[in-house]
Short mmCIF file of C-alpha atoms in Angstrom, two decimals:
data_model
loop_
_atom_site.label_atom_id
_atom_site.label_comp_id
_atom_site.label_asym_id
_atom_site.label_seq_id
_atom_site.Cartn_x
_atom_site.Cartn_y
_atom_site.Cartn_z
CA MET A 67 0.72 21.71 -24.67
CA SER A 68 0.59 18.58 -26.00
CA LEU A 69 -0.26 14.79 -23.24
CA ARG A 70 3.28 13.98 -25.48
CA GLN A 71 4.67 16.80 -24.28
CA PHE A 72 3.52 16.18 -20.57
CA GLU A 73 5.02 12.69 -20.78
CA TYR A 74 8.68 13.32 -22.22
CA ALA A 75 8.61 16.32 -18.84
CA LEU A 76 8.47 13.36 -16.50
CA ALA A 77 10.39 11.01 -18.40
CA VAL A 78 13.27 13.90 -17.54
CA ALA A 79 12.57 14.23 -14.52
CA GLU A 80 12.59 10.10 -14.37
CA GLN A 81 15.60 9.55 -15.84
CA GLY A 82 17.32 12.87 -14.79
CA SER A 83 18.53 13.73 -18.45
CA VAL A 84 17.26 14.27 -22.47
CA THR A 85 19.48 11.57 -23.37
CA ALA A 86 18.11 8.75 -20.84
CA ALA A 87 14.83 10.29 -21.29
CA ALA A 88 15.36 9.54 -25.28
CA ASP A 89 16.42 6.32 -24.84
CA LEU A 90 12.64 5.50 -22.70
CA LEU A 91 10.93 6.78 -24.50
CA HIS A 92 12.74 5.10 -27.60
CA VAL A 93 12.33 8.60 -29.61
CA ALA A 94 15.07 10.60 -30.87
CA GLN A 95 17.34 12.89 -28.32
CA PRO A 96 16.44 16.17 -30.40
CA SER A 97 12.73 16.05 -30.58
CA VAL A 98 13.22 15.27 -26.60
CA SER A 99 14.66 18.66 -26.13
CA GLN A 100 13.38 20.70 -28.56
CA GLN A 101 9.64 19.32 -26.60
CA ILE A 102 10.64 20.58 -23.40
CA ARG A 103 12.12 23.86 -24.73
CA SER A 104 8.17 24.70 -26.65
CA LEU A 105 7.02 23.99 -22.98
CA GLU A 106 9.00 26.31 -20.89
CA ARG A 107 8.36 28.99 -24.00
CA GLU A 108 4.76 28.36 -23.58
CA LEU A 109 4.17 28.09 -19.47
CA GLY A 110 6.79 31.11 -19.86
CA VAL A 111 8.78 29.43 -16.65
CA GLU A 112 11.90 27.05 -16.81
CA LEU A 113 10.94 23.22 -15.87
CA PHE A 114 14.43 22.31 -15.64
CA SER A 115 17.71 22.90 -14.11
CA ARG A 116 21.19 21.44 -14.90
CA THR A 117 23.46 19.69 -11.67
CA PRO A 118 26.97 18.11 -11.99
CA THR A 119 24.58 15.44 -11.09
CA GLY A 120 21.65 15.69 -14.03
CA LEU A 121 18.68 17.46 -14.70
CA VAL A 122 16.51 18.39 -11.45
CA PRO A 123 13.24 20.04 -11.76
CA THR A 124 12.92 23.74 -10.43
CA PHE A 125 10.38 24.73 -8.12
CA ALA A 126 7.95 25.67 -10.60
CA GLY A 127 8.89 22.30 -12.54
CA ARG A 128 8.36 20.29 -9.65
CA ALA A 129 4.57 21.86 -8.82
CA PHE A 130 3.83 21.59 -13.55
CA LEU A 131 4.72 17.90 -12.75
CA ARG A 132 2.71 16.76 -10.52
CA GLU A 133 -0.02 18.36 -12.04
CA ALA A 134 1.54 16.24 -15.40
CA GLU A 135 1.38 13.35 -13.68
CA VAL A 136 -2.15 13.41 -13.00
CA ALA A 137 -3.11 14.48 -16.70
CA VAL A 138 -1.12 11.77 -18.41
CA ARG A 139 -2.77 8.75 -15.62
CA ALA A 140 -5.94 10.38 -16.09
CA ALA A 141 -5.97 10.09 -20.37
CA ARG A 142 -4.31 7.02 -20.40
CA ARG A 143 -7.20 5.50 -17.93
CA ALA A 144 -9.70 7.02 -20.34
CA ARG A 145 -7.93 5.15 -23.42
CA SER A 146 -7.96 1.77 -22.06
CA THR A 147 -11.45 1.81 -20.76
CA ALA A 148 -12.53 3.30 -24.79
CA ARG A 149 -10.54 0.13 -25.95
CA ALA A 150 -12.21 -2.29 -23.62
CA GLY A 151 -13.71 -5.11 -25.77
CA ALA A 152 -14.00 -8.74 -25.32
CA GLU A 153 -10.24 -9.26 -23.63
CA GLU A 154 -8.95 -6.55 -25.29
CA LEU A 155 -7.97 -4.78 -22.56
CA VAL A 156 -5.05 -2.13 -22.66
CA GLY A 157 -3.04 0.74 -20.22
CA GLU A 158 -1.96 0.02 -16.89
CA LEU A 159 -3.27 -0.11 -13.84
CA VAL A 160 -1.96 1.52 -11.17
CA VAL A 161 -2.53 -0.25 -7.37
CA ALA A 162 -1.11 0.83 -3.99
CA VAL A 163 -1.21 -1.41 -0.47
CA GLN A 164 -0.37 -0.54 2.63
CA MET A 165 2.37 -2.39 4.24
CA GLY A 166 2.17 -5.44 4.58
CA PHE A 167 -1.80 -6.20 3.75
CA GLY A 168 -3.06 -8.44 0.81
CA THR A 169 0.46 -10.21 0.81
CA ARG A 170 -0.92 -13.74 -0.14
CA GLN A 171 -4.17 -12.33 -1.49
CA LEU A 172 -3.12 -9.82 -4.38
CA PRO A 173 -0.98 -12.47 -5.91
CA GLY A 174 -3.86 -14.56 -6.74
CA ALA A 175 -6.02 -11.92 -7.90
CA LEU A 176 -3.80 -10.17 -10.43
CA SER A 177 -2.41 -13.45 -12.01
CA ALA A 178 -6.05 -13.80 -12.97
CA LEU A 179 -6.62 -10.04 -14.12
CA ARG A 180 -3.58 -10.92 -16.12
CA CYS A 181 -5.59 -13.90 -17.68
CA ARG A 182 -8.62 -11.83 -17.97
CA PHE A 183 -6.69 -9.00 -20.05
CA PRO A 184 -3.20 -10.19 -21.00
CA ARG A 185 -2.25 -6.83 -22.54
CA LEU A 186 -3.14 -5.21 -19.43
CA GLU A 187 0.14 -3.50 -17.46
CA VAL A 188 -0.42 -3.30 -13.84
CA THR A 189 2.13 -1.34 -11.21
CA VAL A 190 1.93 -2.73 -7.87
CA PHE A 191 3.84 -0.79 -4.73
CA GLU A 192 3.52 -1.05 -1.22
CA GLU A 193 2.98 1.95 1.16
CA PRO A 194 3.81 1.90 4.63
CA ASN A 195 2.94 5.68 5.26
CA PRO A 196 -0.74 6.50 5.34
CA ALA A 197 -0.30 10.24 4.62
CA GLU A 198 1.60 9.25 1.48
CA LEU A 199 -1.45 7.30 0.62
CA GLU A 200 -4.02 9.84 0.70
CA ARG A 201 -1.80 12.41 -1.28
CA LEU A 202 -1.32 9.85 -4.01
CA ALA A 203 -5.32 9.33 -3.77
CA ARG A 204 -6.14 12.80 -3.79
CA ARG A 205 -3.79 13.26 -6.63
CA GLY A 206 -6.05 10.50 -8.20
CA VAL A 207 -2.39 8.55 -9.55
CA LEU A 208 -4.52 5.05 -7.91
CA ASP A 209 -6.93 3.23 -9.40
CA ILE A 210 -7.54 0.51 -6.10
CA ALA A 211 -6.23 0.68 -2.89
CA LEU A 212 -5.40 -1.78 -0.24
CA MET A 213 -5.85 -0.50 2.61
CA ALA A 214 -7.12 -0.27 6.96
CA GLY A 215 -10.61 1.28 6.23
CA PRO A 216 -12.98 2.78 5.82
CA CYS A 217 -11.99 5.85 3.14
CA GLU A 218 -13.63 9.19 2.66
CA GLU A 219 -16.71 9.47 0.70
CA GLY A 220 -16.15 10.86 -2.75
CA LEU A 221 -12.79 10.36 -2.83
CA TYR A 222 -12.95 6.38 -3.35
CA ASP A 223 -15.84 3.82 -2.87
CA GLY A 224 -14.39 1.46 -0.48
CA HIS A 225 -15.59 -2.29 -0.28
CA HIS A 226 -14.50 -4.36 2.51
CA LEU A 227 -13.01 -7.69 2.03
CA GLY A 228 -12.30 -9.25 5.27
CA ASP A 229 -10.48 -8.60 8.46
CA GLU A 230 -6.54 -9.17 9.02
CA GLU A 231 -5.56 -10.09 12.40
CA PHE A 232 -2.16 -9.40 13.51
CA VAL A 233 0.19 -11.44 14.58
CA VAL A 234 3.43 -12.25 16.81
CA ALA A 235 6.66 -12.91 15.42
CA LEU A 236 8.92 -14.86 17.78
CA GLY A 237 12.41 -16.41 18.04
CA ALA A 238 13.43 -20.12 17.66
CA GLY A 239 12.78 -21.54 21.58
CA HIS A 240 10.59 -18.41 22.44
CA PRO A 241 8.96 -19.98 25.52
CA GLN A 242 5.64 -18.27 24.62
CA LEU A 243 5.42 -20.58 21.56
CA ALA A 244 4.54 -22.95 23.89
CA ALA A 245 0.61 -20.88 23.89
CA ASP A 246 -2.32 -20.87 21.37
CA ARG A 247 -2.42 -16.90 21.67
CA VAL A 248 0.07 -14.81 23.33
CA ASP A 249 -1.19 -12.77 25.91
CA LEU A 250 0.74 -9.08 25.66
CA ARG A 251 1.21 -8.58 28.61
CA GLU A 252 4.17 -11.56 28.75
CA LEU A 253 5.77 -9.61 26.32
CA GLN A 254 6.28 -6.46 28.34
CA ARG A 255 10.55 -6.86 28.77
CA GLU A 256 10.80 -8.01 25.53
CA PRO A 257 13.22 -5.78 22.60
CA TRP A 258 11.01 -4.69 19.77
CA VAL A 259 11.71 -4.79 15.84
CA ARG A 260 9.19 -2.10 14.62
CA PHE A 261 8.47 -0.25 11.57
CA GLY A 262 9.51 3.36 10.42
CA HIS A 263 7.86 5.91 12.65
CA ASP A 264 5.63 7.48 9.86
CA SER A 265 4.30 3.86 8.84
CA ALA A 266 0.91 2.98 9.87
CA LEU A 267 2.20 -0.84 10.59
CA ASP A 268 4.77 0.96 13.83
CA GLY A 269 1.19 3.21 14.69
CA VAL A 270 -0.60 0.06 15.43
CA LEU A 271 2.02 -1.41 17.59
CA VAL A 272 2.14 1.87 19.22
CA ASP A 273 -1.63 1.69 19.96
CA VAL A 274 -1.10 -1.02 20.78
CA LEU A 275 1.62 -1.37 23.22
CA ARG A 276 -0.07 2.10 24.91
CA ASP A 277 -3.25 0.58 25.72
CA ASN A 278 -1.94 -3.05 26.92
CA GLY A 279 0.29 -0.72 29.50
CA LEU A 280 4.24 -1.54 27.74
CA ALA A 281 6.43 0.34 27.17
CA PRO A 282 8.46 -1.19 24.09
CA THR A 283 11.85 -1.07 24.22
CA THR A 284 13.43 -0.90 20.48
CA VAL A 285 16.38 -2.89 19.37
CA ALA A 286 15.71 -2.12 15.29
CA ARG A 287 13.48 -0.27 12.73
CA VAL A 288 13.28 -2.13 9.08
CA SER A 289 11.25 -1.18 6.13
CA GLN A 290 9.51 -4.53 5.43
CA THR A 291 7.15 -6.93 7.43
CA VAL A 292 9.21 -9.85 5.47
CA THR A 293 12.45 -8.24 7.49
CA ALA A 294 10.92 -7.61 10.74
CA VAL A 295 9.44 -11.23 11.18
CA ARG A 296 12.74 -12.62 10.00
CA TRP A 297 14.99 -10.88 12.32
CA ALA A 298 12.46 -12.39 14.77
CA ALA A 299 12.58 -15.43 14.12
CA HIS A 300 16.82 -15.46 14.71
CA GLY A 301 16.17 -14.10 18.35
CA LEU A 302 17.08 -9.60 17.78
CA GLY A 303 13.85 -9.53 19.12
CA VAL A 304 10.03 -9.57 19.15
CA THR A 305 8.19 -8.36 16.22
CA LEU A 306 3.56 -7.65 15.59
CA VAL A 307 2.67 -8.33 11.55
CA PRO A 308 -0.24 -8.62 10.17
CA ALA A 309 -1.12 -12.40 9.45
CA SER A 310 -1.21 -12.92 6.04
CA ALA A 311 2.27 -10.85 5.54
CA VAL A 312 4.52 -13.78 7.71
CA PRO A 313 6.62 -15.21 4.79
CA PRO A 314 6.70 -18.74 4.02
CA GLY A 315 8.60 -21.14 6.74
CA HIS A 316 8.29 -19.04 9.73
CA GLU A 317 4.32 -19.65 10.70
CA HIS A 318 5.05 -21.80 13.26
CA LEU A 319 7.53 -19.12 14.91
CA VAL A 320 4.67 -16.54 15.39
CA ARG A 321 1.22 -16.34 17.15
CA PRO A 322 -2.15 -14.63 17.39
CA VAL A 323 -2.27 -12.48 20.59
CA PHE A 324 -4.43 -11.21 23.38
CA PRO A 325 -6.05 -8.91 23.41
CA VAL A 326 -7.22 -9.65 19.58
CA VAL A 327 -5.20 -6.94 17.14
CA SER A 328 -6.79 -6.55 13.66
CA GLN A 329 -7.66 -4.19 11.23
CA PRO A 330 -10.83 -4.39 8.39
CA VAL A 331 -9.16 -4.69 5.11
CA VAL A 332 -10.68 -2.54 2.62
CA ALA A 333 -10.03 -2.20 -1.30
CA ALA A 334 -10.82 1.25 -2.18
CA VAL A 335 -11.79 1.74 -5.44
CA ARG A 336 -11.02 5.67 -8.24
CA PRO A 337 -14.95 6.19 -9.08
CA GLY A 338 -16.36 5.42 -12.32
CA ALA A 339 -14.24 2.57 -11.84
CA GLY A 340 -13.23 0.38 -15.32
CA PRO A 341 -13.48 -2.45 -16.45
CA ALA A 342 -10.14 -3.06 -15.01
CA GLU A 343 -10.49 -1.97 -11.58
CA THR A 344 -14.11 -4.20 -11.14
CA ALA A 345 -12.21 -7.33 -12.27
CA LEU A 346 -9.60 -7.18 -9.67
CA LEU A 347 -11.53 -6.17 -7.07
CA GLU A 348 -13.91 -9.30 -7.74
CA PHE A 349 -10.81 -11.67 -7.65
CA LEU A 350 -9.80 -10.03 -4.23
CA ARG A 351 -13.52 -10.88 -3.14
CA GLN A 352 -12.92 -14.33 -4.19
CA GLU A 353 -9.53 -15.08 -2.22
CA THR A 354 -9.51 -15.92 1.15
CA TRP A 355 -9.93 -13.32 3.98
CA TYR A 356 -9.28 -14.30 7.81
CA ARG A 357 -8.15 -12.97 11.03
CA SER A 358 -5.88 -15.36 11.17
CA SER A 359 -4.56 -19.04 10.41
CA TYR A 360 -3.12 -19.74 13.81
CA PHE A 361 -5.77 -20.20 15.91
CA SER A 362 -6.22 -23.30 17.94
CA PRO A 363 -10.18 -24.60 17.28
CA VAL A 364 -10.70 -24.07 21.24
CA SER A 365 -9.52 -20.23 21.51
CA GLN A 366 -10.68 -18.75 18.37
CA PRO A 367 -12.62 -15.55 19.44
CA VAL A 368 -15.17 -13.97 17.27
CA SER A 369 -14.64 -11.44 15.20
CA GLN A 370 -16.60 -7.93 15.28
CA PRO A 371 -19.02 -7.67 12.39
CA VAL A 372 -18.34 -4.28 10.37
CA SER A 373 -22.23 -3.14 9.78
CA GLN A 374 -21.98 0.74 8.63
CA PRO A 375 -20.88 0.64 5.01
CA VAL A 376 -17.22 1.29 4.74
CA SER A 377 -17.34 4.56 2.80
CA GLN A 378 -18.34 5.83 6.39
CA PRO A 379 -16.06 6.43 9.03
CA ALA A 380 -16.98 3.90 11.59
CA SER A 381 -17.59 5.04 15.58
CA ARG A 382 -15.47 4.76 17.79
CA PRO A 383 -16.68 2.19 21.03
CA THR A 384 -16.16 3.85 24.49
CA SER A 385 -14.37 0.50 25.87
CA ARG A 386 -11.30 -1.35 24.33
CA PRO A 387 -12.69 -3.48 21.84
CA THR A 388 -11.76 -7.23 21.25
CA SER A 389 -11.12 -6.29 17.61
CA ARG A 390 -9.61 -3.66 17.11
CA PRO A 391 -10.00 -1.18 13.77
CA VAL A 392 -7.94 1.34 13.05
CA SER A 393 -8.93 4.03 10.56
CA SER A 394 -8.29 4.67 7.39
CA PRO A 395 -5.09 6.53 5.80
CA LEU A 396 -7.63 7.80 3.65
CA ALA A 397 -10.19 9.00 6.38
#
């Protein structure tokens, strides 16, 4: 088996046809077909089934493709590291972000990274589901991830960047906009714009409402923080999001809450990180990380420091804290 065969099989699975895969790879269609047949003969299994909608991986094919993806990404990283010279780094860097984190900080860091390594390809995606983040990490797909730490020791190296405070988004004219900080108990009768059941953000909201004795009325569920804030701004309901996820033009409609809700932001970096991961981590450290930019100077609370290394699980306090770290999806 060759790495090229792995790449061809992954392209066929992604595109659903040999013709589309060949176009994607800029090779002749017969070459792709021949390589797939050769791979199936060597493995002794059928990797794809032909359906009315195209080629679909078989059960054995899905198992093979999971490992093939890991091998291809590892090979790309190896090539990138080997070719890393002065301003000549090439290859692909895969970055995952827990939804809502680093919305304002990551673009600046990525722009600086691109200036340093203009030939480097960077793939970034937001992931709402912590279980999916863990699955990708264990498969070795991710190079670096932004998430609520800590992370499991040995899986990824955790670097604490700062803290992210959550704010409540309200509709224009909402009476609580007159407050510097909204007491969560004042939102007892409000409908809530929430996120998917399996998302980390909805898990934060469930914990917050339960801890404060609130039973939420759900008016809508959305998949993006921007959508949640915009719907709240139109008066559909209230929502709770990380401060940096508030879209421009909506800052006047959000307020920090009491009790304070915050999470540590951790950069989880693949062990044995290369120059691209190292550079991106440094650029992320240079960004401004904060709890909230919506504080009144007289009401700003003192944040709880993170004293333990982020590669170790943080001990749980026995009483409800002022600042609530939430456990990492990779822990």
